[in-house]
CSV table of C-alpha atoms in Angstrom, one decimal:
chain,number,residue,atom,x,y,z
A,19,MET,CA,88.2,0.3,-214.1
A,20,THR,CA,87.1,0.7,-210.5
A,21,GLY,CA,84.2,-1.4,-209.3
A,22,LEU,CA,82.3,-2.7,-206.3
A,23,ILE,CA,83.4,-6.3,-205.7
A,24,SER,CA,81.4,-7.5,-202.7
A,25,ALA,CA,79.1,-6.2,-200.0
A,26,GLY,CA,77.8,-7.0,-196.6
A,27,VAL,CA,75.2,-5.4,-194.3
A,28,ALA,CA,74.2,-5.5,-190.6
A,29,VAL,CA,71.0,-4.3,-189.1
A,30,PRO,CA,69.8,-4.8,-185.5
A,31,ALA,CA,67.3,-7.7,-185.4
A,32,THR,CA,65.3,-6.0,-182.7
A,33,ARG,CA,62.6,-3.6,-184.2
A,34,ILE,CA,59.9,-1.5,-182.8
A,35,ALA,CA,56.6,-0.7,-184.6
A,36,LEU,CA,56.0,3.1,-185.1
A,37,ALA,CA,52.5,2.5,-183.7
A,38,ASP,CA,54.1,1.6,-180.3
A,39,ILE,CA,56.1,4.8,-180.2
A,40,LEU,CA,52.9,6.8,-181.1
A,41,ARG,CA,51.0,5.0,-178.3
A,42,ALA,CA,53.6,6.1,-175.8
A,43,TRP,CA,53.8,9.8,-176.8
A,44,ARG,CA,50.7,10.7,-178.9
A,45,ASN,CA,52.6,13.9,-179.9
A,46,VAL,CA,52.3,13.6,-183.7
A,47,PRO,CA,49.0,13.1,-185.7
A,48,GLU,CA,48.6,9.5,-186.7
A,49,GLN,CA,48.3,10.2,-190.4
A,50,VAL,CA,51.6,12.2,-190.2
A,51,VAL,CA,53.4,9.1,-188.9
A,52,ARG,CA,51.7,6.9,-191.4
A,53,ARG,CA,52.8,9.2,-194.2
A,54,LEU,CA,56.4,8.4,-193.5
A,55,GLY,CA,55.9,4.9,-194.9
A,56,VAL,CA,57.9,3.3,-192.1
A,57,GLY,CA,56.3,0.3,-190.4
A,58,GLY,CA,59.0,-0.2,-187.8
A,59,ARG,CA,62.5,1.0,-187.0
A,60,ALA,CA,65.6,-0.8,-185.8
A,61,VAL,CA,66.4,-0.8,-182.1
A,62,PRO,CA,70.1,-1.3,-181.3
A,63,GLY,CA,70.4,-3.8,-178.4
A,64,PRO,CA,72.3,-2.9,-175.3
A,65,ASP,CA,75.4,-4.7,-176.7
A,66,VAL,CA,75.2,-3.0,-180.2
A,67,ASP,CA,77.0,0.2,-181.2
A,68,THR,CA,78.4,1.7,-184.4
A,69,ILE,CA,81.6,-0.4,-184.1
A,70,THR,CA,79.9,-3.7,-183.7
A,71,LEU,CA,77.5,-3.0,-186.6
A,72,ALA,CA,80.4,-1.9,-188.8
A,73,ALA,CA,82.5,-5.0,-187.9
A,74,GLU,CA,79.5,-7.3,-188.7
A,75,ALA,CA,78.8,-5.7,-192.1
A,76,ALA,CA,82.6,-5.6,-193.0
A,77,GLN,CA,83.0,-9.3,-192.0
A,78,ARG,CA,80.3,-10.3,-194.4
A,79,ALA,CA,81.7,-8.1,-197.2
A,80,LEU,CA,85.3,-9.3,-196.8
A,81,THR,CA,86.2,-11.8,-199.4
A,82,SER,CA,89.8,-10.8,-200.1
A,83,ARG,CA,92.7,-8.9,-198.7
A,84,VAL,CA,92.1,-5.1,-198.4
A,85,ASP,CA,94.8,-2.4,-198.0
A,86,ALA,CA,92.6,0.3,-196.6
A,87,VAL,CA,89.5,0.8,-194.4
A,88,PHE,CA,87.4,3.9,-194.6
A,89,LEU,CA,84.6,4.1,-192.0
A,90,GLY,CA,82.0,6.8,-192.3
A,91,THR,CA,79.9,7.5,-189.2
A,92,GLN,CA,78.4,10.3,-187.2
A,93,THR,CA,77.9,8.2,-184.1
A,94,ASN,CA,81.3,6.8,-183.3
A,95,PRO,CA,81.1,5.9,-179.5
A,96,TYR,CA,84.7,7.3,-179.2
A,97,ALA,CA,85.2,11.0,-179.8
A,98,THR,CA,89.0,10.7,-180.5
A,99,ARG,CA,89.7,7.0,-181.1
A,100,SER,CA,89.5,5.6,-184.6
A,101,ALA,CA,86.6,3.2,-185.0
A,102,ALA,CA,88.2,2.1,-188.3
A,103,ALA,CA,91.3,0.9,-186.6
A,104,ILE,CA,89.2,-1.1,-184.1
A,105,VAL,CA,87.2,-2.7,-187.0
A,106,ALA,CA,90.4,-3.5,-188.9
A,107,ASP,CA,91.7,-5.4,-185.9
A,108,MET,CA,88.4,-7.1,-185.4
A,109,LEU,CA,88.6,-8.3,-189.0
A,110,GLY,CA,92.1,-9.6,-188.5
A,111,LEU,CA,93.6,-7.4,-191.2
A,112,SER,CA,97.4,-7.1,-191.5
A,113,PRO,CA,98.7,-4.0,-189.5
A,114,HIS,CA,100.0,-2.6,-192.8
A,115,VAL,CA,96.6,-1.0,-193.5
A,116,PHE,CA,95.5,2.5,-194.0
A,117,VAL,CA,92.5,3.4,-191.8
A,118,THR,CA,90.5,6.5,-191.3
A,119,ASP,CA,87.2,7.6,-190.0
A,120,LEU,CA,85.1,10.0,-192.0
A,121,GLN,CA,82.4,12.2,-190.5
A,122,CYS,CA,80.0,14.2,-192.7
A,123,ALA,CA,76.6,13.8,-191.1
A,124,ASP,CA,74.4,11.3,-192.9
A,125,LYS,CA,76.6,11.2,-196.0
A,126,SER,CA,79.6,9.8,-194.1
A,127,GLY,CA,78.9,6.5,-195.7
A,128,THR,CA,79.1,7.7,-199.3
A,129,ALA,CA,82.1,9.9,-198.3
A,130,ALA,CA,83.8,6.7,-197.2
A,131,LEU,CA,82.9,4.9,-200.5
A,132,LEU,CA,84.1,7.8,-202.6
A,133,SER,CA,87.4,7.9,-200.6
A,134,ALA,CA,87.8,4.1,-201.3
A,135,ILE,CA,87.1,4.6,-205.0
A,136,ALA,CA,89.6,7.5,-205.1
A,137,TRP,CA,92.2,5.3,-203.2
A,138,VAL,CA,91.9,2.5,-205.7
A,139,SER,CA,91.6,4.7,-208.8
A,140,SER,CA,94.8,6.5,-207.8
A,141,GLY,CA,96.7,3.3,-207.5
A,142,LEU,CA,97.5,3.7,-203.8
A,143,GLY,CA,96.2,0.2,-203.2
A,144,GLU,CA,94.5,-2.6,-204.9
A,145,ARG,CA,91.4,-3.0,-202.7
A,146,ALA,CA,89.8,-0.9,-200.1
A,147,LEU,CA,86.9,-1.4,-197.7
A,148,ALA,CA,84.3,1.3,-197.3
A,149,ILE,CA,81.8,1.1,-194.4
A,150,GLY,CA,78.9,3.3,-193.5
A,151,ALA,CA,77.5,2.7,-190.0
A,152,ASP,CA,75.3,4.6,-187.6
A,153,THR,CA,73.1,4.2,-184.5
A,154,LEU,CA,70.9,7.3,-184.8
A,155,ALA,CA,68.4,5.7,-182.4
A,156,LEU,CA,70.7,6.4,-179.5
A,157,HIS,CA,70.8,10.1,-180.4
A,158,ALA,CA,67.1,10.9,-180.8
A,159,ALA,CA,65.6,12.8,-177.9
A,160,PRO,CA,62.6,11.1,-176.2
A,161,GLY,CA,59.4,12.6,-177.6
A,162,ASP,CA,61.2,14.2,-180.5
A,163,PRO,CA,59.5,13.4,-183.9
A,164,PHE,CA,62.9,12.1,-185.0
A,165,GLU,CA,62.5,9.3,-182.5
A,166,TYR,CA,59.9,7.7,-184.8
A,167,THR,CA,62.3,7.0,-187.6
A,168,ALA,CA,65.8,7.1,-186.0
A,169,GLY,CA,67.1,3.6,-186.6
A,170,ALA,CA,70.5,1.9,-187.0
A,171,GLY,CA,72.5,-0.2,-189.4
A,172,ALA,CA,75.7,-0.7,-191.4
A,173,ALA,CA,76.7,-1.5,-194.9
A,174,ALA,CA,80.2,-2.3,-196.3
A,175,PHE,CA,81.6,-2.5,-199.8
A,176,VAL,CA,84.9,-3.8,-201.1
A,177,VAL,CA,86.2,-1.6,-203.9
A,178,GLY,CA,88.7,-2.9,-206.3
A,179,ALA,CA,90.4,-2.2,-209.7
A,180,GLU,CA,88.1,-4.5,-211.6
A,181,ASP,CA,84.5,-4.5,-212.8
A,182,GLY,CA,82.9,-6.5,-210.0
A,183,ALA,CA,79.1,-6.2,-209.6
A,184,ALA,CA,79.0,-2.5,-210.6
A,185,THR,CA,81.6,-0.3,-212.4
A,186,VAL,CA,82.0,3.3,-211.2
A,187,VAL,CA,81.5,5.7,-214.1
A,188,ARG,CA,81.4,9.2,-212.6
A,189,ALA,CA,80.9,11.0,-209.3
A,190,ALA,CA,79.7,14.5,-208.3
A,191,SER,CA,79.1,16.3,-205.0
A,192,ALA,CA,77.6,19.4,-203.6
A,193,ALA,CA,77.9,21.2,-200.2
A,194,THR,CA,76.8,24.5,-198.7
A,195,ASP,CA,76.2,25.8,-195.2
A,196,THR,CA,72.5,24.9,-194.8
A,197,PRO,CA,71.9,23.9,-191.2
A,198,ASP,CA,68.9,21.7,-190.7
A,199,ARG,CA,70.0,19.0,-188.2
A,200,TYR,CA,73.0,19.1,-185.8
A,201,ARG,CA,74.5,17.7,-182.6
A,202,LEU,CA,77.1,19.7,-180.6
A,203,ASP,CA,80.1,18.1,-178.9
A,204,GLY,CA,79.1,16.9,-175.5
A,205,GLU,CA,75.4,16.6,-176.4
A,206,ARG,CA,73.6,13.4,-176.8
A,207,HIS,CA,70.6,14.3,-179.0
A,208,ILE,CA,70.5,15.4,-182.6
A,209,ARG,CA,68.4,18.6,-183.0
A,210,GLY,CA,66.4,20.0,-185.9
A,211,THR,CA,66.6,23.8,-186.5
A,212,GLY,CA,62.9,24.3,-187.0
A,213,SER,CA,60.4,23.3,-189.7
A,214,ALA,CA,61.4,26.1,-192.0
A,215,MET,CA,64.7,24.3,-192.5
A,216,THR,CA,63.6,20.6,-192.1
A,217,ALA,CA,60.0,20.2,-193.2
A,218,THR,CA,60.5,22.1,-196.4
A,219,GLY,CA,63.4,19.9,-197.4
A,220,VAL,CA,65.3,23.0,-198.5
A,221,GLY,CA,68.7,21.4,-197.8
A,222,LEU,CA,67.7,17.9,-199.1
A,223,GLU,CA,66.1,18.9,-202.4
A,224,GLN,CA,68.8,21.6,-203.4
A,225,HIS,CA,71.8,19.4,-202.7
A,226,VAL,CA,70.6,16.2,-204.3
A,227,LYS,CA,69.6,18.3,-207.4
A,228,LEU,CA,73.1,20.0,-207.5
A,229,ALA,CA,75.0,16.7,-207.1
A,230,PHE,CA,72.8,14.7,-209.5
A,231,GLY,CA,72.9,17.5,-212.1
A,232,ARG,CA,76.7,17.2,-212.4
A,233,LEU,CA,76.6,13.4,-213.1
A,234,GLY,CA,75.8,14.0,-216.8
A,235,VAL,CA,73.1,11.3,-217.0
A,236,ALA,CA,69.7,11.9,-218.4
A,237,ALA,CA,67.0,11.5,-215.7
A,238,GLU,CA,64.9,9.0,-217.7
A,239,GLU,CA,68.0,6.7,-218.1
A,240,VAL,CA,68.3,6.0,-214.4
A,241,GLY,CA,67.3,2.4,-213.8
A,242,HIS,CA,67.9,2.2,-210.1
A,243,LEU,CA,68.2,5.1,-207.6
A,244,ALA,CA,69.8,4.1,-204.3
A,245,VAL,CA,69.2,7.1,-202.1
A,246,SER,CA,69.5,8.2,-198.4
A,247,GLN,CA,66.3,7.4,-196.6
A,248,PRO,CA,65.4,9.5,-193.5
A,249,ASP,CA,62.0,7.8,-194.0
A,250,ALA,CA,60.4,5.6,-196.6
A,251,ALA,CA,58.6,8.4,-198.4
A,252,THR,CA,61.8,10.4,-199.3
A,253,PRO,CA,63.0,8.2,-202.2
A,254,ALA,CA,59.8,8.8,-204.2
A,255,ARG,CA,60.0,12.5,-203.3
A,256,ILE,CA,63.6,12.8,-204.5
A,257,ALA,CA,62.8,10.8,-207.7
A,258,LYS,CA,60.0,13.4,-208.4
A,259,VAL,CA,62.4,16.3,-207.8
A,260,LEU,CA,65.0,14.9,-210.1
A,261,GLY,CA,62.5,13.7,-212.7
A,262,VAL,CA,63.8,10.1,-212.7
A,263,PRO,CA,61.3,7.3,-213.2
A,264,GLY,CA,59.3,6.6,-210.0
A,265,GLU,CA,59.9,2.8,-210.2
A,266,SER,CA,63.7,3.3,-210.0
A,267,THR,CA,63.4,3.7,-206.3
A,268,GLY,CA,61.7,0.3,-205.7
A,269,ALA,CA,64.7,-2.0,-205.5
A,270,GLY,CA,66.6,0.3,-203.1
A,271,LEU,CA,63.9,0.8,-200.5
A,272,VAL,CA,65.0,-0.2,-197.0
A,273,ALA,CA,63.7,2.5,-194.6
A,274,ASP,CA,60.2,1.0,-194.6
A,275,ARG,CA,61.5,-1.8,-192.3
A,276,ILE,CA,64.4,-0.3,-190.4
A,277,GLY,CA,63.8,3.5,-190.4
A,278,ASP,CA,66.7,6.0,-190.8
A,279,ALA,CA,70.0,4.2,-190.8
A,280,GLY,CA,72.0,7.5,-191.2
A,281,SER,CA,75.3,7.0,-192.9
A,282,ALA,CA,74.4,3.4,-193.8
A,283,SER,CA,71.1,4.3,-195.4
A,284,ALA,CA,72.2,5.0,-199.0
A,285,LEU,CA,74.8,2.2,-198.9
A,286,LEU,CA,72.2,-0.3,-197.6
A,287,SER,CA,70.0,0.8,-200.4
A,288,LEU,CA,72.8,0.3,-202.9
A,289,ALA,CA,73.5,-3.2,-201.6
A,290,ARG,CA,69.9,-4.1,-202.1
A,291,VAL,CA,69.9,-2.7,-205.6
A,292,LEU,CA,73.1,-4.6,-206.6
A,293,ASP,CA,71.6,-7.8,-205.3
A,294,ARG,CA,69.1,-7.6,-208.1
A,295,ALA,CA,70.4,-5.2,-210.8
A,296,GLY,CA,70.6,-6.6,-214.3
A,297,SER,CA,73.6,-6.4,-216.7
A,298,GLY,CA,74.0,-2.8,-218.1
A,299,ASP,CA,71.5,-1.2,-215.6
A,300,THR,CA,72.3,2.4,-214.8
A,301,VAL,CA,72.6,2.7,-211.0
A,302,VAL,CA,72.8,6.1,-209.3
A,303,LEU,CA,73.9,6.3,-205.6
A,304,LEU,CA,72.7,9.5,-204.0
A,305,SER,CA,73.2,10.6,-200.5
A,306,TYR,CA,72.3,13.6,-198.4
A,307,GLY,CA,73.9,14.7,-195.2
A,308,ALA,CA,72.4,17.3,-192.9
A,309,GLY,CA,74.3,20.5,-192.7
A,310,ALA,CA,74.4,20.1,-195.7
A,311,SER,CA,76.0,18.1,-198.5
A,312,SER,CA,75.3,15.5,-201.0
A,313,ASP,CA,77.3,12.8,-203.0
A,314,ALA,CA,76.2,11.2,-206.3
A,315,VAL,CA,77.9,8.3,-208.0
A,316,LEU,CA,76.9,6.9,-211.4
A,317,MET,CA,77.5,3.2,-211.8
A,318,ARG,CA,76.9,0.6,-214.4
A,319,ALA,CA,75.8,-2.8,-213.1
A,320,THR,CA,77.6,-5.8,-214.7
A,321,GLY,CA,74.8,-8.3,-213.9
A,322,ASN,CA,77.0,-10.2,-211.3
A,323,ALA,CA,74.8,-10.1,-208.2
A,324,ILE,CA,76.9,-8.7,-205.3
A,325,GLY,CA,75.4,-11.2,-202.8
A,326,SER,CA,75.1,-8.9,-199.8
A,327,GLY,CA,72.1,-10.7,-198.4
A,328,THR,CA,70.4,-7.5,-197.5
A,329,ASP,CA,66.9,-8.9,-197.7
A,330,ARG,CA,67.9,-11.7,-195.3
A,331,GLU,CA,69.1,-9.1,-192.8
A,332,LEU,CA,66.0,-7.0,-193.1
A,333,ASP,CA,63.8,-10.0,-192.7
A,334,ARG,CA,65.5,-11.1,-189.5
A,335,ALA,CA,63.2,-9.2,-187.2
A,336,ILE,CA,62.3,-9.6,-183.5
A,337,SER,CA,59.6,-7.2,-182.3
A,338,VAL,CA,60.1,-5.3,-179.1
A,339,ASP,CA,57.8,-2.9,-177.3
A,340,TYR,CA,58.5,0.7,-176.3
A,341,PRO,CA,59.6,0.0,-172.7
A,342,THR,CA,62.1,-2.6,-174.0
A,343,ALA,CA,63.4,0.0,-176.5
A,344,VAL,CA,63.8,2.5,-173.7
A,345,ARG,CA,66.0,0.1,-171.8
A,346,TYR,CA,68.0,-1.0,-174.8
A,347,GLU,CA,68.7,2.5,-176.0
A,348,ARG,CA,69.3,3.8,-172.4
A,349,ARG,CA,66.8,6.7,-173.0
A,350,TYR,CA,66.8,7.6,-169.3
A,351,ALA,CA,70.3,8.8,-168.1
A,352,GLY,CA,70.9,7.0,-164.8
A,353,HIS,CA,73.2,8.1,-162.0
A,354,GLU,CA,76.9,8.0,-162.7
A,355,ARG,CA,78.1,5.1,-160.6
A,356,LEU,CA,80.8,2.5,-160.2
A,357,THR,CA,79.5,-1.0,-159.8
A,358,GLY,CA,80.8,-4.5,-159.3
A,359,THR,CA,80.1,-7.4,-161.6
A,360,TYR,CA,76.4,-7.0,-161.1
A,361,GLU,CA,74.2,-4.0,-161.8
B,28,MET,CA,81.2,13.8,-176.4
B,29,TRP,CA,78.1,12.2,-175.1
B,30,ALA,CA,78.8,9.4,-172.7
B,31,PRO,CA,76.1,6.8,-172.3
B,32,SER,CA,74.8,6.2,-168.8
B,33,GLU,CA,76.6,2.9,-168.7
B,34,PRO,CA,78.1,1.9,-165.4
B,35,ILE,CA,81.9,1.6,-165.3
B,36,PRO,CA,82.8,-1.6,-163.4
B,37,ARG,CA,85.2,-1.2,-160.5
B,38,ILE,CA,86.2,-4.7,-159.9
B,39,ASN,CA,86.5,-8.1,-161.6
B,40,THR,CA,87.2,-6.8,-165.1
B,41,ALA,CA,90.4,-7.4,-167.0
B,42,SER,CA,92.9,-4.5,-166.9
B,43,GLY,CA,93.2,-2.5,-170.1
B,44,ALA,CA,96.5,-4.2,-170.9
B,45,ARG,CA,95.1,-7.7,-170.4
B,46,GLY,CA,92.1,-6.8,-172.5
B,47,TRP,CA,94.4,-5.6,-175.2
B,48,ARG,CA,96.6,-8.7,-175.2
B,49,ASN,CA,93.7,-11.1,-175.6
B,50,ARG,CA,91.8,-9.1,-178.2
B,51,HIS,CA,92.4,-11.5,-181.0
B,52,GLY,CA,90.8,-14.3,-179.0
B,53,ARG,CA,87.8,-12.1,-178.2
B,54,TYR,CA,87.3,-10.8,-181.8
B,55,ARG,CA,88.2,-13.8,-183.9
B,56,LEU,CA,88.4,-16.8,-181.6
B,57,VAL,CA,92.2,-17.1,-182.0
B,58,GLY,CA,93.3,-20.1,-180.0
B,59,THR,CA,96.4,-22.2,-180.0
B,60,VAL,CA,97.3,-25.5,-181.6
B,61,CYS,CA,100.0,-27.7,-180.1
B,62,GLY,CA,102.8,-28.7,-182.5
B,63,ALA,CA,103.5,-31.9,-180.4
B,64,CYS,CA,100.1,-33.4,-179.7
B,65,GLU,CA,97.9,-31.4,-182.1
B,66,ALA,CA,95.5,-30.5,-179.4
B,67,VAL,CA,93.6,-27.2,-180.0
B,68,HIS,CA,93.0,-24.8,-177.1
B,69,PHE,CA,90.7,-21.9,-176.5
B,70,PRO,CA,91.5,-19.5,-175.0
B,71,ALA,CA,95.1,-19.4,-176.2
B,72,ARG,CA,97.7,-21.1,-174.0
B,73,ARG,CA,101.4,-20.7,-173.6
B,74,ILE,CA,101.9,-24.3,-172.5
B,75,CYS,CA,99.9,-27.2,-173.8
B,76,PRO,CA,97.7,-28.5,-170.9
B,77,SER,CA,97.8,-32.0,-172.4
B,78,CYS,CA,101.4,-32.6,-173.2
B,79,ARG,CA,103.2,-29.6,-171.6
B,80,SER,CA,104.8,-28.7,-174.9
B,81,ALA,CA,105.6,-25.0,-175.4
B,82,ASP,CA,105.5,-25.5,-179.2
B,83,LEU,CA,102.2,-23.7,-179.8
B,84,ALA,CA,101.0,-21.8,-182.8
B,85,GLU,CA,98.1,-19.3,-183.0
B,86,LYS,CA,95.1,-20.4,-185.0
B,87,PRO,CA,91.8,-18.7,-185.6
B,88,LEU,CA,89.0,-21.2,-184.9
B,89,SER,CA,85.9,-21.6,-187.0
B,90,ARG,CA,83.3,-18.8,-186.9
B,91,THR,CA,80.5,-21.2,-187.1
B,92,GLY,CA,79.4,-24.1,-184.9
B,93,LYS,CA,76.4,-25.8,-183.4
B,94,VAL,CA,74.7,-25.5,-180.0
B,95,VAL,CA,75.4,-28.5,-177.7
B,96,CYS,CA,73.2,-27.3,-174.8
B,97,ALA,CA,71.8,-24.0,-173.7
B,98,ALA,CA,70.7,-22.2,-170.5
B,99,GLU,CA,69.4,-18.8,-169.5
B,100,ASP,CA,71.2,-16.3,-167.3
B,101,HIS,CA,68.9,-14.1,-165.2
B,102,SER,CA,71.7,-12.3,-163.3
B,103,PRO,CA,71.9,-8.5,-163.9
B,104,LEU,CA,75.4,-8.5,-165.3
B,105,VAL,CA,77.1,-5.2,-165.8
B,106,GLY,CA,76.4,-3.7,-169.2
B,107,HIS,CA,73.4,-5.8,-169.8
B,108,GLY,CA,70.8,-4.1,-167.6
B,109,GLY,CA,68.6,-3.6,-170.6
B,110,ARG,CA,68.4,-7.3,-171.3
B,111,PRO,CA,67.0,-9.2,-168.2
B,112,VAL,CA,67.4,-12.7,-169.7
B,113,ARG,CA,70.4,-13.8,-171.7
B,114,PRO,CA,70.6,-17.2,-173.4
B,115,PHE,CA,73.9,-18.9,-173.1
B,116,ALA,CA,75.1,-22.0,-174.9
B,117,ILE,CA,78.0,-24.3,-175.2
B,118,ILE,CA,78.9,-24.2,-178.8
B,119,GLU,CA,80.8,-26.9,-180.6
B,120,LEU,CA,82.9,-25.1,-183.2
B,121,ASP,CA,83.2,-26.7,-186.6
B,122,ASN,CA,87.0,-27.2,-186.4
B,123,GLY,CA,87.9,-27.2,-182.8
B,124,PRO,CA,87.0,-27.1,-179.1
B,125,SER,CA,83.7,-25.9,-177.6
B,126,VAL,CA,83.2,-22.5,-176.2
B,127,LEU,CA,80.7,-21.1,-173.7
B,128,ALA,CA,79.1,-18.0,-175.2
B,129,GLU,CA,76.1,-15.7,-175.1
B,130,LEU,CA,73.5,-16.1,-177.9
B,131,VAL,CA,71.9,-12.9,-179.3
B,132,ASP,CA,68.8,-12.3,-181.5
B,133,VAL,CA,67.3,-15.6,-180.7
B,134,ARG,CA,63.8,-16.5,-179.5
B,135,THR,CA,64.2,-20.2,-178.8
B,136,VAL,CA,67.4,-22.2,-178.6
B,137,THR,CA,67.5,-25.9,-179.5
B,138,PRO,CA,70.5,-28.2,-179.4
B,139,GLY,CA,71.9,-28.8,-182.8
B,140,GLN,CA,71.0,-25.2,-183.9
B,141,ARG,CA,73.7,-23.8,-186.3
B,142,VAL,CA,75.2,-20.5,-185.1
B,143,GLU,CA,77.7,-18.0,-186.3
B,144,LEU,CA,80.1,-15.6,-184.5
B,145,VAL,CA,79.1,-11.9,-184.3
B,146,ILE,CA,81.1,-9.3,-182.4
B,147,ARG,CA,79.2,-7.4,-179.7
B,148,LYS,CA,79.9,-5.2,-176.8
B,149,TRP,CA,80.7,-7.2,-173.6
B,150,ARG,CA,81.0,-4.4,-171.0
B,151,ARG,CA,83.1,-1.4,-170.2
B,152,GLU,CA,86.5,-2.2,-168.7
B,153,SER,CA,87.6,-0.6,-165.4
B,154,ASN,CA,89.6,1.9,-167.4
B,155,GLY,CA,86.4,3.0,-169.2
B,156,LEU,CA,87.1,1.5,-172.6
B,157,TYR,CA,84.5,-0.7,-174.3
B,158,GLU,CA,85.4,-4.3,-174.4
B,159,TYR,CA,84.1,-6.1,-177.5
B,160,GLY,CA,84.0,-9.8,-178.0
B,161,TYR,CA,82.4,-12.9,-179.5
B,162,LYS,CA,78.7,-13.8,-179.2
B,163,PHE,CA,76.8,-16.1,-181.4
B,164,ARG,CA,73.6,-15.8,-183.4
B,165,GLU,CA,71.5,-18.2,-185.4
B,166,LEU,CA,72.5,-19.1,-188.9
B,167,PRO,CA,69.5,-19.1,-191.3
């Protein structure tokens, strides 16, 4: 049996209200912004990046020795250097550890979790750490509608060969070439490819349906749906597309307070679900990555709360205004310059 | 790859090699404990400053502690241009010496406040790498 043993999450405490971004730009009708269901999004501070978020979440998840670290992210500050190796050293793990970074757009996090599950199930090691972390806020163009929801966060799970808080039953995936959002090497900002590809949800709806369909679980049996959340309205929309009970998305809702956490989104949702799932509950983890691909994992909750403290992290909020967010996220590219100790 | 518009400091930062050697101290507060007089040091030492013994063992210090006293730094330090005021505090660790460190995600700081270690970005080193290290945030 392979199961999820423990979990930890990290979300920037600084948040900005969507109303503040709207006041600065006035480029989207107010009711369109309100329809997203997102009150505020996370603002990564000037000293926060994907690696620090991943290290914080992993530190809180780590309760025992692990033999492998899988880090899924699409916003690694280094193009070539392994963020997973840096995080392993930050955690003080033995150097006899397998590390790798995974990049598969917004589903990098579940790709890392599935890799960890495969690693443990195959007997390559006893315990593996899977992390999903992203700072999308740094990669949203000023004035782009994506700026309203692009947030940041990280979630980490320890996977082991025991039941834990949830036992993995089955997994299924789907992938096709359906470009809806992308960022080229050397570019800072993530772009959409036009409303025909993004607003219609052609990639999202098709891929979650394909992946969920192969899980072999009846839609009405799903107790909790932990799903990628580009905004807070998407979980209900996906539930409708799949035909699962609408109330199954309630426990996993995180985007209403932090916005789109990218690769961490589905894993944050899963952590919140496993903090409160009852014994025998059917839990489905469902992710979507732009470009496009989807992972689905069917799990059975054992009733042992995973103790991730997700609510505590979500509640730890310090409001900042738009000018502060602009400084924190370095939205204006300044001159390239060398400086001394002081700026 | 996109490079953030962060200034690369030219002087006064540790070399890449030095940053690499002291990383365990920066990430996990690894100090040294003296085998002869049992004094605990941070940062790590090669010779005990109290008894001059060279019999030192590495030891990770506690990740939690409490604020002894706090102050605010208003200087525009490299890498922190976005944050004009940074609270600093002397933090008495639960099992060892006190450290001077930056506090993050706090509104007000009061002596006696319980804090925990979080890893954050300190600055970019002169070789362009990011230097990460300890900061502290409030425990609930």
